[in-house]
Amino acid sequence: MSENQLLATRDGFAAGLVKAAQVNPNIMALSADLSDSLKLADFKKQFPSQYVECGVAEQNMIGVAAGLSLLGKIPFATSFASFNPARNFDQIRNIAYSNLNLKIVGGHAGLVTGEDGAIHQALEDLSLMISLPNMRLVSPADAKQAKLATLALAKDLGPSYLRLSRLAVADLELSLKNLINKREDSNKFSLDKAQVLTSGKDLTIVVSGTIAHQAVQACFELQQLGIRAELINLISLKPLDLESILLSCQKTQALLIISEEQLGSGFNAYLAQQLLNNLGEKNSKPLLTEFVAVNNTFGESGTAQQLLSKYHLDSQAILNKTLLLLKKKRKLLSI
């Protein structure tokens, strides 16, 4: 996997799953007739007895995966996020209740599914999955993170949701080379710890998934304006490394939450609630907060850049929202 190559997180997942199966024969892959879209060709070729094609039947797929889990297998149940978890949430809820060791993989998540259109754009998947007790949520920013996350989840006990994108992106570390205040330890991978990608005192930006690349570009443009943002990338959305975010927010007093999902639900609402519950105990200073997310609308067909621009998720939208947030901060501090 070359650092200079543009790859989607689904590519990293597929590579990680093959590597996990090479050392653990209990690893299994299940597909709902979308093995090509989840890049499972190599897995099927190398481990045919560890692959189950369930057909266009996501609900049944979770039932099969549950049975395999009870037999001691480690199943990765894969489909588009618009079907998995959206179509089979009833079955997934029972999985979480039983706390089974089962991994749900939602591909083509978020807005940037290209020309597939609104029906295949999963903007509500995090809202569903973050509500479930016992469920771990993971959203990698690039193929390397997706591979490492897959390997980690293969060893992690309990149910989890891995959110993947179709969009091919650069290695996040390469994108960070444009940032003069890059953190030296930002390349360390951990499911449980947030990545503090850049240090800053003016505001905190929290992001996850491939949209992190838009945030990196926005931070570079902010630096040209003399603004230092502390950029935090979350690989694990739940459990949440709240401590790292709280420490940053106490310093900056301004927070921008970026998520490729519907506004007011899912991860952005979950993080805001966690901050409300915890910030007051440790910090008497106010925290100004803004959001970048899809604002109560469905998507449509289009290229990734067209969609990011129209729905205000691109680097320019992040830059604009940041400048608005800092204007509010200056006004508050002047009172």
Short mmCIF file of C-alpha atoms in Angstrom, two decimals:
data_model
loop_
_atom_site.label_atom_id
_atom_site.label_comp_id
_atom_site.label_asym_id
_atom_site.label_seq_id
_atom_site.Cartn_x
_atom_site.Cartn_y
_atom_site.Cartn_z
CA MET A 1 0.00 0.00 0.00
CA SER A 2 1.92 3.03 -1.32
CA GLU A 3 1.67 6.33 0.59
CA ASN A 4 1.49 8.22 -2.71
CA GLN A 5 -1.47 6.17 -3.94
CA LEU A 6 -5.03 7.43 -3.63
CA LEU A 7 -7.04 4.73 -1.89
CA ALA A 8 -10.46 4.49 -0.26
CA THR A 9 -10.94 3.30 3.29
CA ARG A 10 -12.71 0.24 1.83
CA ASP A 11 -9.36 -0.72 0.23
CA GLY A 12 -7.63 -0.53 3.59
CA PHE A 13 -10.39 -2.59 5.20
CA ALA A 14 -10.03 -5.33 2.60
CA ALA A 15 -6.25 -5.46 3.05
CA GLY A 16 -6.61 -5.57 6.81
CA LEU A 17 -9.18 -8.35 6.70
CA VAL A 18 -6.91 -10.53 4.57
CA LYS A 19 -4.01 -9.94 6.95
CA ALA A 20 -6.18 -10.73 9.97
CA ALA A 21 -7.40 -13.98 8.40
CA GLN A 22 -3.83 -15.04 7.66
CA VAL A 23 -3.15 -15.31 11.39
CA ASN A 24 -6.63 -16.18 12.67
CA PRO A 25 -8.73 -18.85 10.89
CA ASN A 26 -11.80 -17.73 12.84
CA ILE A 27 -12.01 -14.49 10.84
CA MET A 28 -14.94 -14.63 8.42
CA ALA A 29 -16.37 -12.25 5.83
CA LEU A 30 -20.06 -12.06 4.98
CA SER A 31 -21.45 -10.12 2.05
CA ALA A 32 -24.93 -9.08 0.92
CA ASP A 33 -24.16 -9.36 -2.81
CA LEU A 34 -21.72 -6.43 -2.66
CA SER A 35 -18.36 -8.17 -2.35
CA ASP A 36 -16.87 -6.19 -5.25
CA SER A 37 -17.90 -2.87 -3.68
CA LEU A 38 -16.27 -3.90 -0.40
CA LYS A 39 -13.13 -5.10 -2.24
CA LEU A 40 -13.42 -8.68 -0.97
CA ALA A 41 -12.06 -10.44 -4.09
CA ASP A 42 -8.68 -11.26 -2.51
CA PHE A 43 -10.33 -12.52 0.66
CA LYS A 44 -12.66 -14.81 -1.29
CA LYS A 45 -9.74 -16.16 -3.32
CA GLN A 46 -7.46 -16.83 -0.37
CA PHE A 47 -10.07 -17.97 2.16
CA PRO A 48 -13.06 -19.43 0.29
CA SER A 49 -14.18 -21.47 3.30
CA GLN A 50 -14.22 -18.32 5.45
CA TYR A 51 -16.45 -16.34 3.09
CA VAL A 52 -20.26 -16.45 3.08
CA GLU A 53 -22.34 -14.85 0.32
CA CYS A 54 -25.74 -14.06 1.83
CA GLY A 55 -27.30 -12.40 -1.22
CA VAL A 56 -29.48 -9.30 -1.10
CA ALA A 57 -30.61 -10.11 2.44
CA GLU A 58 -28.94 -7.87 5.00
CA GLN A 59 -31.29 -8.91 7.80
CA ASN A 60 -30.56 -12.57 7.25
CA MET A 61 -26.84 -11.80 6.98
CA ILE A 62 -26.81 -10.47 10.55
CA GLY A 63 -28.63 -13.58 11.74
CA VAL A 64 -26.02 -15.78 10.05
CA ALA A 65 -23.24 -13.65 11.53
CA ALA A 66 -24.78 -13.98 15.00
CA GLY A 67 -24.78 -17.76 14.70
CA LEU A 68 -21.17 -17.78 13.56
CA SER A 69 -20.22 -15.55 16.48
CA LEU A 70 -21.87 -17.93 18.94
CA LEU A 71 -19.74 -20.71 17.42
CA GLY A 72 -16.57 -18.78 18.19
CA LYS A 73 -16.04 -17.21 14.78
CA ILE A 74 -15.29 -13.51 14.25
CA PRO A 75 -17.64 -12.44 11.44
CA PHE A 76 -17.34 -9.16 9.52
CA ALA A 77 -20.80 -8.54 8.00
CA THR A 78 -20.45 -6.17 5.05
CA SER A 79 -22.76 -4.11 2.85
CA PHE A 80 -23.51 -0.48 2.01
CA ALA A 81 -24.16 1.62 5.11
CA SER A 82 -27.52 2.61 3.62
CA PHE A 83 -28.54 -1.05 4.09
CA ASN A 84 -26.21 -2.11 6.89
CA PRO A 85 -27.26 -0.77 9.46
CA ALA A 86 -30.22 1.07 7.93
CA ARG A 87 -32.11 -1.99 6.65
CA ASN A 88 -31.20 -4.47 9.37
CA PHE A 89 -31.15 -2.32 12.49
CA ASP A 90 -33.63 -4.59 14.27
CA GLN A 91 -31.20 -7.50 14.03
CA ILE A 92 -28.19 -5.32 14.87
CA ARG A 93 -29.94 -4.05 17.99
CA ASN A 94 -30.30 -7.64 19.20
CA ILE A 95 -26.61 -8.21 18.49
CA ALA A 96 -25.73 -5.26 20.72
CA TYR A 97 -28.11 -6.49 23.43
CA SER A 98 -26.42 -9.89 23.39
CA ASN A 99 -22.98 -8.23 23.22
CA LEU A 100 -21.83 -10.64 20.53
CA ASN A 101 -18.36 -10.47 19.02
CA LEU A 102 -19.50 -9.36 15.58
CA LYS A 103 -18.26 -6.60 13.28
CA ILE A 104 -20.68 -4.62 11.10
CA VAL A 105 -19.06 -2.92 8.12
CA GLY A 106 -20.94 -0.09 6.39
CA GLY A 107 -19.41 0.81 3.04
CA HIS A 108 -20.19 3.84 0.85
CA ALA A 109 -21.05 5.82 3.99
CA GLY A 110 -21.64 9.55 3.99
CA LEU A 111 -22.32 11.93 1.14
CA VAL A 112 -19.48 11.21 -1.28
CA THR A 113 -20.78 8.06 -2.98
CA GLY A 114 -20.36 9.63 -6.40
CA GLU A 115 -23.21 9.15 -8.82
CA ASP A 116 -25.06 6.56 -6.70
CA GLY A 117 -27.43 9.23 -5.42
CA ALA A 118 -29.50 9.90 -2.32
CA ILE A 119 -30.78 6.35 -1.79
CA HIS A 120 -27.21 5.11 -1.31
CA GLN A 121 -25.92 8.07 0.70
CA ALA A 122 -25.93 6.98 4.32
CA LEU A 123 -26.23 10.13 6.41
CA GLU A 124 -28.15 8.53 9.27
CA ASP A 125 -26.05 5.44 10.05
CA LEU A 126 -24.17 7.04 12.93
CA SER A 127 -27.45 8.21 14.46
CA LEU A 128 -28.59 4.60 14.58
CA MET A 129 -25.41 2.97 15.75
CA ILE A 130 -24.27 5.50 18.33
CA SER A 131 -27.52 4.95 20.24
CA LEU A 132 -26.73 1.29 20.94
CA PRO A 133 -25.13 0.20 24.22
CA ASN A 134 -22.04 -2.02 23.85
CA MET A 135 -21.45 -0.86 20.27
CA ARG A 136 -18.02 0.51 19.29
CA LEU A 137 -17.98 2.99 16.36
CA VAL A 138 -14.90 3.41 14.17
CA SER A 139 -14.46 5.87 11.29
CA PRO A 140 -10.97 5.89 9.69
CA ALA A 141 -9.68 8.84 7.66
CA ASP A 142 -7.61 6.94 5.10
CA ALA A 143 -6.77 3.44 3.86
CA LYS A 144 -3.87 3.01 6.27
CA GLN A 145 -6.06 3.83 9.25
CA ALA A 146 -8.78 1.52 7.91
CA LYS A 147 -6.33 -1.38 7.64
CA LEU A 148 -5.03 -0.83 11.16
CA ALA A 149 -8.56 -0.40 12.50
CA THR A 150 -9.66 -3.67 10.91
CA LEU A 151 -6.74 -5.51 12.48
CA ALA A 152 -7.55 -3.96 15.85
CA LEU A 153 -11.25 -4.82 15.60
CA ALA A 154 -10.38 -8.41 14.74
CA LYS A 155 -8.81 -8.65 18.21
CA ASP A 156 -11.37 -6.47 20.02
CA LEU A 157 -14.16 -8.34 21.80
CA GLY A 158 -17.75 -7.21 21.33
CA PRO A 159 -19.88 -5.66 18.60
CA SER A 160 -18.55 -2.81 16.51
CA TYR A 161 -19.42 -0.70 13.48
CA LEU A 162 -16.74 0.18 10.93
CA ARG A 163 -17.75 3.12 8.71
CA LEU A 164 -16.10 3.12 5.28
CA SER A 165 -16.05 5.49 2.32
CA ARG A 166 -15.93 4.99 -1.43
CA LEU A 167 -13.86 8.16 -1.93
CA ALA A 168 -10.18 7.58 -2.71
CA VAL A 169 -7.96 9.90 -0.67
CA ALA A 170 -4.29 10.43 0.07
CA ASP A 171 -2.53 9.18 3.16
CA LEU A 172 -3.49 11.64 5.91
CA GLU A 173 0.13 12.01 6.99
CA LEU A 174 1.06 13.19 3.49
CA SER A 175 -1.75 15.73 3.60
CA LEU A 176 -0.38 17.00 6.91
CA LYS A 177 3.01 17.81 5.41
CA ASN A 178 1.55 21.11 4.23
CA LEU A 179 0.99 22.12 7.85
CA ILE A 180 3.93 23.83 9.51
CA ASN A 181 2.79 23.03 13.06
CA LYS A 182 2.19 19.33 12.52
CA ARG A 183 2.35 17.28 15.70
CA GLU A 184 5.34 14.91 15.72
CA ASP A 185 3.29 12.12 17.33
CA SER A 186 0.25 12.53 15.07
CA ASN A 187 1.05 9.36 13.13
CA LYS A 188 0.61 7.08 16.14
CA PHE A 189 -2.43 4.83 15.69
CA SER A 190 -4.76 3.91 18.51
CA LEU A 191 -8.42 3.02 18.48
CA ASP A 192 -8.87 4.53 21.91
CA LYS A 193 -6.87 7.77 21.63
CA ALA A 194 -7.68 10.82 19.55
CA GLN A 195 -5.06 12.01 17.08
CA VAL A 196 -4.04 15.60 17.79
CA LEU A 197 -2.85 16.38 14.27
CA THR A 198 -1.94 20.04 14.76
CA SER A 199 -1.43 22.21 17.81
CA GLY A 200 -3.23 25.52 18.16
CA LYS A 201 -4.63 28.04 20.60
CA ASP A 202 -7.33 29.81 18.58
CA LEU A 203 -9.91 27.05 18.16
CA THR A 204 -10.42 23.29 18.30
CA ILE A 205 -11.58 21.36 15.24
CA VAL A 206 -12.83 17.79 15.75
CA VAL A 207 -13.32 15.58 12.70
CA SER A 208 -13.47 11.92 11.69
CA GLY A 209 -13.53 9.93 8.47
CA THR A 210 -12.24 10.93 5.05
CA ILE A 211 -13.63 14.45 5.43
CA ALA A 212 -10.60 14.99 7.67
CA HIS A 213 -8.70 15.82 4.47
CA GLN A 214 -10.96 18.82 3.93
CA ALA A 215 -10.23 19.91 7.49
CA VAL A 216 -6.48 19.59 6.89
CA GLN A 217 -6.73 21.86 3.85
CA ALA A 218 -8.81 24.38 5.81
CA CYS A 219 -6.21 24.41 8.60
CA PHE A 220 -3.48 25.13 6.08
CA GLU A 221 -5.48 28.09 4.74
CA LEU A 222 -6.12 29.30 8.29
CA GLN A 223 -2.41 29.28 8.98
CA GLN A 224 -1.89 31.63 6.06
CA LEU A 225 -4.21 34.01 7.94
CA GLY A 226 -2.23 33.64 11.15
CA ILE A 227 -4.87 31.44 12.80
CA ARG A 228 -3.74 28.35 14.69
CA ALA A 229 -6.32 25.59 14.92
CA GLU A 230 -5.90 22.47 17.02
CA LEU A 231 -7.08 19.70 14.70
CA ILE A 232 -8.23 16.49 16.37
CA ASN A 233 -8.99 13.39 14.31
CA LEU A 234 -11.13 10.70 15.94
CA ILE A 235 -10.77 7.14 14.69
CA SER A 236 -13.02 5.79 17.43
CA LEU A 237 -16.24 7.75 17.87
CA LYS A 238 -17.49 5.52 20.66
CA PRO A 239 -15.87 4.96 23.09
CA LEU A 240 -14.86 8.59 22.85
CA ASP A 241 -11.53 10.05 23.94
CA LEU A 242 -13.32 12.92 25.62
CA GLU A 243 -10.34 13.89 27.75
CA SER A 244 -8.25 15.00 24.76
CA ILE A 245 -11.12 17.09 23.42
CA LEU A 246 -11.85 18.67 26.81
CA LEU A 247 -8.21 19.64 27.28
CA SER A 248 -8.16 21.33 23.90
CA CYS A 249 -11.49 23.11 24.40
CA GLN A 250 -10.42 24.45 27.79
CA LYS A 251 -7.48 26.07 26.02
CA THR A 252 -9.24 27.45 22.92
CA GLN A 253 -12.82 28.15 24.13
CA ALA A 254 -14.03 27.56 20.56
CA LEU A 255 -15.03 24.25 18.95
CA LEU A 256 -15.94 23.26 15.40
CA ILE A 257 -17.39 19.75 14.98
CA ILE A 258 -17.20 18.35 11.43
CA SER A 259 -19.14 15.22 10.50
CA GLU A 260 -20.31 13.76 7.19
CA GLU A 261 -23.83 13.04 8.40
CA GLN A 262 -27.07 14.81 9.31
CA LEU A 263 -26.80 17.79 11.63
CA GLY A 264 -28.34 17.42 15.09
CA SER A 265 -28.06 13.65 15.28
CA GLY A 266 -25.43 10.98 15.33
CA PHE A 267 -21.88 11.80 16.26
CA ASN A 268 -22.14 15.61 16.23
CA ALA A 269 -25.03 15.54 18.71
CA TYR A 270 -23.37 12.82 20.79
CA LEU A 271 -20.15 14.81 21.15
CA ALA A 272 -22.01 18.02 21.99
CA GLN A 273 -23.97 16.19 24.69
CA GLN A 274 -20.84 14.65 26.18
CA LEU A 275 -19.20 18.07 26.33
CA LEU A 276 -22.26 19.61 27.99
CA ASN A 277 -22.25 16.86 30.59
CA ASN A 278 -18.56 17.17 31.40
CA LEU A 279 -17.20 20.60 30.52
CA GLY A 280 -18.91 22.50 33.31
CA GLU A 281 -17.27 20.36 35.99
CA LYS A 282 -13.75 21.19 34.81
CA ASN A 283 -14.02 24.57 33.15
CA SER A 284 -15.89 27.72 34.09
CA LYS A 285 -15.11 29.36 30.75
CA PRO A 286 -17.77 29.36 28.01
CA LEU A 287 -17.29 27.14 24.94
CA LEU A 288 -18.54 28.50 21.63
CA THR A 289 -19.51 25.69 19.27
CA GLU A 290 -20.33 25.46 15.57
CA PHE A 291 -21.04 22.50 13.29
CA VAL A 292 -20.24 21.47 9.73
CA ALA A 293 -22.66 18.75 8.62
CA VAL A 294 -25.48 18.05 6.18
CA ASN A 295 -28.32 20.30 7.28
CA ASN A 296 -31.59 18.34 7.33
CA THR A 297 -31.66 17.41 3.65
CA PHE A 298 -31.09 14.39 1.46
CA GLY A 299 -28.20 14.18 -0.97
CA GLU A 300 -28.12 13.69 -4.73
CA SER A 301 -25.90 12.39 -7.51
CA GLY A 302 -22.68 14.20 -8.30
CA THR A 303 -18.93 14.07 -8.05
CA ALA A 304 -17.36 14.15 -4.62
CA GLN A 305 -16.20 17.75 -5.00
CA GLN A 306 -19.58 18.90 -6.33
CA LEU A 307 -21.36 17.30 -3.39
CA LEU A 308 -18.93 18.56 -0.76
CA SER A 309 -19.21 22.08 -2.15
CA LYS A 310 -23.00 22.15 -2.54
CA TYR A 311 -23.67 20.70 0.92
CA HIS A 312 -21.06 22.93 2.59
CA LEU A 313 -18.67 20.20 3.67
CA ASP A 314 -15.58 21.24 1.71
CA SER A 315 -12.51 23.10 2.95
CA GLN A 316 -14.00 26.47 1.96
CA ALA A 317 -17.13 25.82 4.02
CA ILE A 318 -14.97 24.76 6.96
CA LEU A 319 -12.88 27.92 6.56
CA ASN A 320 -16.00 30.12 6.45
CA LYS A 321 -17.53 28.48 9.53
CA THR A 322 -14.23 28.81 11.38
CA LEU A 323 -13.99 32.54 10.67
CA LEU A 324 -17.59 32.96 11.86
CA LEU A 325 -16.80 31.07 15.06
CA LEU A 326 -13.71 33.18 15.74
CA LYS A 327 -15.70 36.36 15.17
CA LYS A 328 -18.13 35.22 17.87
CA LYS A 329 -15.22 34.37 20.15
CA ARG A 330 -13.67 37.83 19.78
CA LYS A 331 -17.02 39.43 20.50
CA LEU A 332 -17.49 37.32 23.62
CA LEU A 333 -14.01 38.06 24.94
CA SER A 334 -14.53 41.79 24.43
CA ILE A 335 -17.58 41.90 26.69
#
